[in-house]
C-alpha atoms as a PDB file:
ATOM      1  CA  MET A   1       0.012  -0.074   0.034  1.00  0.00           C
ATOM      2  CA  GLN A   2       1.212   3.642  -0.955  1.00  0.00           C
ATOM      3  CA  GLN A   3       2.341   5.796   1.891  1.00  0.00           C
ATOM      4  CA  LEU A   4      -0.118   8.729   2.155  1.00  0.00           C
ATOM      5  CA  SER A   5       1.953  11.766   2.477  1.00  0.00           C
ATOM      6  CA  LEU A   6       0.713  15.256   1.810  1.00  0.00           C
ATOM      7  CA  GLN A   7       2.675  15.062  -1.514  1.00  0.00           C
ATOM      8  CA  THR A   8       0.975  11.800  -2.562  1.00  0.00           C
ATOM      9  CA  LEU A   9      -2.470  13.153  -1.644  1.00  0.00           C
ATOM     10  CA  SER A  10      -1.858  16.392  -3.644  1.00  0.00           C
ATOM     11  CA  ASP A  11      -0.464  14.085  -6.665  1.00  0.00           C
ATOM     12  CA  ARG A  12      -3.619  12.115  -6.474  1.00  0.00           C
ATOM     13  CA  ALA A  13      -5.919  15.254  -6.741  1.00  0.00           C
ATOM     14  CA  LEU A  14      -3.849  16.592  -9.495  1.00  0.00           C
ATOM     15  CA  ILE A  15      -4.028  13.231 -11.539  1.00  0.00           C
ATOM     16  CA  SER A  16      -7.696  12.727 -10.912  1.00  0.00           C
ATOM     17  CA  ASP A  17      -8.281  16.338 -12.193  1.00  0.00           C
ATOM     18  CA  GLN A  18      -6.411  15.689 -15.327  1.00  0.00           C
ATOM     19  CA  LEU A  19      -8.813  12.804 -16.012  1.00  0.00           C
ATOM     20  CA  TYR A  20     -11.755  15.094 -15.440  1.00  0.00           C
ATOM     21  CA  ARG A  21     -10.090  17.734 -17.681  1.00  0.00           C
ATOM     22  CA  TYR A  22      -9.817  15.123 -20.445  1.00  0.00           C
ATOM     23  CA  ALA A  23     -13.605  14.053 -20.122  1.00  0.00           C
ATOM     24  CA  LYS A  24     -14.900  17.593 -19.883  1.00  0.00           C
ATOM     25  CA  GLY A  25     -12.744  18.476 -23.108  1.00  0.00           C
ATOM     26  CA  LEU A  26     -14.444  15.623 -24.810  1.00  0.00           C
ATOM     27  CA  ASP A  27     -17.932  16.634 -23.780  1.00  0.00           C
ATOM     28  CA  THR A  28     -17.604  20.262 -24.531  1.00  0.00           C
ATOM     29  CA  ARG A  29     -15.571  19.600 -27.731  1.00  0.00           C
ATOM     30  CA  ASP A  30     -12.757  21.662 -26.205  1.00  0.00           C
ATOM     31  CA  TRP A  31      -9.885  20.264 -28.064  1.00  0.00           C
ATOM     32  CA  ASP A  32      -7.303  22.426 -26.534  1.00  0.00           C
ATOM     33  CA  LEU A  33      -8.281  21.101 -23.197  1.00  0.00           C
ATOM     34  CA  VAL A  34      -7.965  17.540 -24.251  1.00  0.00           C
ATOM     35  CA  ALA A  35      -4.582  18.176 -25.837  1.00  0.00           C
ATOM     36  CA  SER A  36      -3.427  19.976 -22.460  1.00  0.00           C
ATOM     37  CA  VAL A  37      -3.410  16.720 -20.519  1.00  0.00           C
ATOM     38  CA  LEU A  38      -1.327  14.761 -23.006  1.00  0.00           C
ATOM     39  CA  THR A  39       2.387  14.529 -23.737  1.00  0.00           C
ATOM     40  CA  ASP A  40       3.534  15.010 -27.300  1.00  0.00           C
ATOM     41  CA  PRO A  41       3.766  12.442 -28.579  1.00  0.00           C
ATOM     42  CA  PHE A  42       1.803   9.937 -26.507  1.00  0.00           C
ATOM     43  CA  HIS A  43       0.770   6.313 -26.930  1.00  0.00           C
ATOM     44  CA  LEU A  44      -2.917   5.291 -27.636  1.00  0.00           C
ATOM     45  CA  GLN A  45      -4.370   1.978 -27.512  1.00  0.00           C
ATOM     46  CA  ALA A  46      -8.040   1.979 -28.280  1.00  0.00           C
ATOM     47  CA  GLU A  47      -9.589  -1.455 -28.665  1.00  0.00           C
ATOM     48  CA  MET A  48     -12.843  -0.289 -30.138  1.00  0.00           C
ATOM     49  CA  LEU A  49     -11.071   1.736 -32.875  1.00  0.00           C
ATOM     50  CA  ASP A  50      -8.329  -1.014 -33.274  1.00  0.00           C
ATOM     51  CA  ILE A  51      -5.685   1.591 -32.723  1.00  0.00           C
ATOM     52  CA  ASP A  52      -2.317   0.908 -31.070  1.00  0.00           C
ATOM     53  CA  CYS A  53       0.120   3.686 -32.000  1.00  0.00           C
ATOM     54  CA  THR A  54       2.120   6.665 -30.885  1.00  0.00           C
ATOM     55  CA  LEU A  55       0.990  10.026 -32.118  1.00  0.00           C
ATOM     56  CA  SER A  56       0.572  13.687 -31.153  1.00  0.00           C
ATOM     57  CA  PRO A  57      -2.373  15.074 -29.214  1.00  0.00           C
ATOM     58  CA  ARG A  58      -3.703  16.858 -32.430  1.00  0.00           C
ATOM     59  CA  GLU A  59      -3.325  13.604 -34.487  1.00  0.00           C
ATOM     60  CA  TYR A  60      -5.450  11.761 -31.806  1.00  0.00           C
ATOM     61  CA  ILE A  61      -8.019  14.393 -32.010  1.00  0.00           C
ATOM     62  CA  GLU A  62      -8.264  14.279 -35.717  1.00  0.00           C
ATOM     63  CA  LEU A  63      -8.061  10.342 -35.702  1.00  0.00           C
ATOM     64  CA  ALA A  64     -10.798   9.748 -33.086  1.00  0.00           C
ATOM     65  CA  PRO A  65     -12.822  12.330 -31.089  1.00  0.00           C
ATOM     66  CA  GLY A  66     -12.743  15.073 -33.738  1.00  0.00           C
ATOM     67  CA  LYS A  67     -14.186  12.819 -36.303  1.00  0.00           C
ATOM     68  CA  PHE A  68     -17.392  11.796 -34.535  1.00  0.00           C
ATOM     69  CA  LEU A  69     -17.972  13.553 -31.035  1.00  0.00           C
ATOM     70  CA  PRO A  70     -19.111  16.734 -32.906  1.00  0.00           C
ATOM     71  CA  GLY A  71     -21.848  14.598 -34.550  1.00  0.00           C
ATOM     72  CA  PHE A  72     -23.490  13.854 -31.347  1.00  0.00           C
ATOM     73  CA  ASP A  73     -26.036  16.380 -29.904  1.00  0.00           C
ATOM     74  CA  ALA A  74     -24.901  15.425 -26.317  1.00  0.00           C
ATOM     75  CA  THR A  75     -22.193  13.352 -24.657  1.00  0.00           C
ATOM     76  CA  ALA A  76     -21.236  12.381 -21.197  1.00  0.00           C
ATOM     77  CA  HIS A  77     -17.954  10.660 -20.285  1.00  0.00           C
ATOM     78  CA  LEU A  78     -18.107   9.642 -16.642  1.00  0.00           C
ATOM     79  CA  ASN A  79     -15.414   7.823 -14.773  1.00  0.00           C
ATOM     80  CA  THR A  80     -15.715   5.936 -11.476  1.00  0.00           C
ATOM     81  CA  ASN A  81     -13.651   3.783  -9.188  1.00  0.00           C
ATOM     82  CA  GLN A  82     -10.345   5.545  -9.703  1.00  0.00           C
ATOM     83  CA  LEU A  83      -7.452   3.680  -8.452  1.00  0.00           C
ATOM     84  CA  ILE A  84      -4.199   5.821  -8.509  1.00  0.00           C
ATOM     85  CA  THR A  85      -0.739   4.478  -8.042  1.00  0.00           C
ATOM     86  CA  ILE A  86       2.345   6.810  -7.885  1.00  0.00           C
ATOM     87  CA  ASP A  87       5.938   5.677  -8.004  1.00  0.00           C
ATOM     88  CA  GLY A  88       8.192   8.927  -7.985  1.00  0.00           C
ATOM     89  CA  ASP A  89       7.546  10.778 -11.072  1.00  0.00           C
ATOM     90  CA  GLN A  90       5.426   7.992 -12.812  1.00  0.00           C
ATOM     91  CA  ALA A  91       1.753   7.298 -12.025  1.00  0.00           C
ATOM     92  CA  HIS A  92      -0.883   4.893 -13.282  1.00  0.00           C
ATOM     93  CA  ILE A  93      -4.807   5.535 -13.104  1.00  0.00           C
ATOM     94  CA  GLU A  94      -7.256   2.750 -13.497  1.00  0.00           C
ATOM     95  CA  THR A  95     -10.776   3.587 -13.836  1.00  0.00           C
ATOM     96  CA  ARG A  96     -13.973   2.687 -15.484  1.00  0.00           C
ATOM     97  CA  MET A  97     -15.389   5.150 -18.174  1.00  0.00           C
ATOM     98  CA  TYR A  98     -18.998   5.255 -18.889  1.00  0.00           C
ATOM     99  CA  ALA A  99     -19.292   7.111 -22.339  1.00  0.00           C
ATOM    100  CA  CYS A 100     -22.825   8.125 -23.256  1.00  0.00           C
ATOM    101  CA  HIS A 101     -23.629   9.471 -26.781  1.00  0.00           C
ATOM    102  CA  TYR A 102     -26.947  10.784 -28.008  1.00  0.00           C
ATOM    103  CA  ILE A 103     -28.219  12.180 -31.298  1.00  0.00           C
ATOM    104  CA  ASN A 104     -31.716  13.834 -31.584  1.00  0.00           C
ATOM    105  CA  PRO A 105     -33.206  12.199 -34.888  1.00  0.00           C
ATOM    106  CA  HIS A 106     -35.955  15.017 -35.077  1.00  0.00           C
ATOM    107  CA  ASP A 107     -33.511  17.931 -35.017  1.00  0.00           C
ATOM    108  CA  ASP A 108     -36.048  19.574 -32.809  1.00  0.00           C
ATOM    109  CA  THR A 109     -34.473  22.774 -31.562  1.00  0.00           C
ATOM    110  CA  GLN A 110     -37.367  23.487 -29.137  1.00  0.00           C
ATOM    111  CA  THR A 111     -36.135  20.645 -26.971  1.00  0.00           C
ATOM    112  CA  ASP A 112     -33.130  21.158 -24.646  1.00  0.00           C
ATOM    113  CA  GLN A 113     -33.310  17.580 -23.384  1.00  0.00           C
ATOM    114  CA  LEU A 114     -32.635  14.177 -24.913  1.00  0.00           C
ATOM    115  CA  SER A 115     -34.250  11.083 -23.703  1.00  0.00           C
ATOM    116  CA  ALA A 116     -32.967   7.656 -24.570  1.00  0.00           C
ATOM    117  CA  PRO A 117     -36.258   6.252 -26.038  1.00  0.00           C
ATOM    118  CA  ALA A 118     -36.730   9.274 -28.341  1.00  0.00           C
ATOM    119  CA  SER A 119     -32.969   9.556 -29.354  1.00  0.00           C
ATOM    120  CA  ILE A 120     -30.408   7.535 -31.089  1.00  0.00           C
ATOM    121  CA  HIS A 121     -27.982   6.545 -28.493  1.00  0.00           C
ATOM    122  CA  CYS A 122     -24.884   4.418 -28.192  1.00  0.00           C
ATOM    123  CA  ASN A 123     -23.361   4.028 -24.605  1.00  0.00           C
ATOM    124  CA  MET A 124     -20.304   2.069 -23.723  1.00  0.00           C
ATOM    125  CA  GLN A 125     -18.634   0.804 -20.470  1.00  0.00           C
ATOM    126  CA  MET A 126     -15.054   0.643 -20.867  1.00  0.00           C
ATOM    127  CA  PRO A 127     -11.996  -0.190 -18.677  1.00  0.00           C
ATOM    128  CA  TRP A 128      -9.654   2.819 -18.934  1.00  0.00           C
ATOM    129  CA  GLU A 129      -6.033   3.066 -17.889  1.00  0.00           C
ATOM    130  CA  GLY A 130      -3.751   6.069 -18.029  1.00  0.00           C
ATOM    131  CA  TRP A 131      -0.048   6.389 -17.349  1.00  0.00           C
ATOM    132  CA  LEU A 132       1.306   9.766 -16.483  1.00  0.00           C
ATOM    133  CA  THR A 133       4.661  11.520 -16.057  1.00  0.00           C
ATOM    134  CA  ARG A 134       5.343  14.368 -13.771  1.00  0.00           C
ATOM    135  CA  GLN A 135       6.611  17.380 -15.615  1.00  0.00           C
ATOM    136  CA  PRO A 136       9.283  19.694 -14.608  1.00  0.00           C
ATOM    137  CA  ASP A 137       6.676  22.251 -13.438  1.00  0.00           C
ATOM    138  CA  GLY A 138       5.058  19.619 -11.299  1.00  0.00           C
ATOM    139  CA  ASN A 139       2.125  19.063 -13.469  1.00  0.00           C
ATOM    140  CA  TRP A 140       1.062  15.491 -14.503  1.00  0.00           C
ATOM    141  CA  LEU A 141       0.557  14.582 -18.111  1.00  0.00           C
ATOM    142  CA  PHE A 142      -0.729  11.243 -19.805  1.00  0.00           C
ATOM    143  CA  HIS A 143       1.919   9.733 -21.845  1.00  0.00           C
ATOM    144  CA  ARG A 144      -0.145   6.625 -22.534  1.00  0.00           C
ATOM    145  CA  PHE A 145      -3.898   5.575 -22.620  1.00  0.00           C
ATOM    146  CA  HIS A 146      -5.419   2.258 -22.920  1.00  0.00           C
ATOM    147  CA  MET A 147      -9.297   2.190 -23.611  1.00  0.00           C
ATOM    148  CA  GLY A 148     -11.257  -1.194 -23.657  1.00  0.00           C
ATOM    149  CA  VAL A 149     -14.849  -2.046 -24.116  1.00  0.00           C
ATOM    150  CA  ALA A 150     -16.574  -4.230 -21.537  1.00  0.00           C
ATOM    151  CA  ALA A 151     -20.277  -3.605 -22.569  1.00  0.00           C
ATOM    152  CA  SER A 152     -22.251  -1.578 -24.997  1.00  0.00           C
ATOM    153  CA  GLU A 153     -25.827  -0.675 -25.240  1.00  0.00           C
ATOM    154  CA  GLY A 154     -28.108   1.071 -27.787  1.00  0.00           C
ATOM    155  CA  ASP A 155     -27.635   1.525 -31.518  1.00  0.00           C
ATOM    156  CA  MET A 156     -23.815   1.082 -32.378  1.00  0.00           C
ATOM    157  CA  SER A 157     -24.533   2.503 -35.834  1.00  0.00           C
ATOM    158  CA  ALA A 158     -24.848   5.811 -33.946  1.00  0.00           C
ATOM    159  CA  MET A 159     -21.205   6.344 -34.261  1.00  0.00           C
ATOM    160  CA  GLN A 160     -21.315   6.120 -38.066  1.00  0.00           C
ATOM    161  CA  THR A 161     -24.362   8.388 -38.237  1.00  0.00           C
ATOM    162  CA  ALA A 162     -22.488  10.934 -36.102  1.00  0.00           C
ATOM    163  CA  ARG A 163     -19.365  10.741 -38.184  1.00  0.00           C
ATOM    164  CA  SER A 164     -21.412  11.515 -41.327  1.00  0.00           C
ATOM    165  CA  ARG A 165     -22.939  14.364 -39.502  1.00  0.00           C
ATOM    166  CA  VAL A 166     -19.438  15.740 -39.079  1.00  0.00           C
ATOM    167  CA  GLU A 167     -18.518  15.196 -42.660  1.00  0.00           C
ATOM    168  CA  ASP A 168     -21.593  16.937 -44.153  1.00  0.00           C
END
């Protein structure tokens, strides 16, 4: 078990905040916020996209979230059960990500809420791991991600529908 010093507790809070920034950046389509938590380059392993490569943060955004997330009317990337391990200037976070993706099929601009039965949705439960390195300024950045898929629900073609909405 890790020694719980003030530095360890502070590092754990900083690392947890980086994951929250990442998820917020995805949901608000703030690509600068997403890029701000990644080293350049970093390694991405995403089972659902069949990707295992090293790339820049901008290449990642263009390859994955920038291609389909803007095509959704609403998303929520939630994470739970964070287990953070710190070893000097290296850290590992293991969590469960629940990624919710919704499209309003009626383009009803009068509605500010989407409900699962009336919308096209694709939700995924993912084991998610990140490896971080402490930077010279004390900040922690992800240098590697691993995203798996444990379960999914809804219409899996929603991803392609969202992608086609971005391409239009």
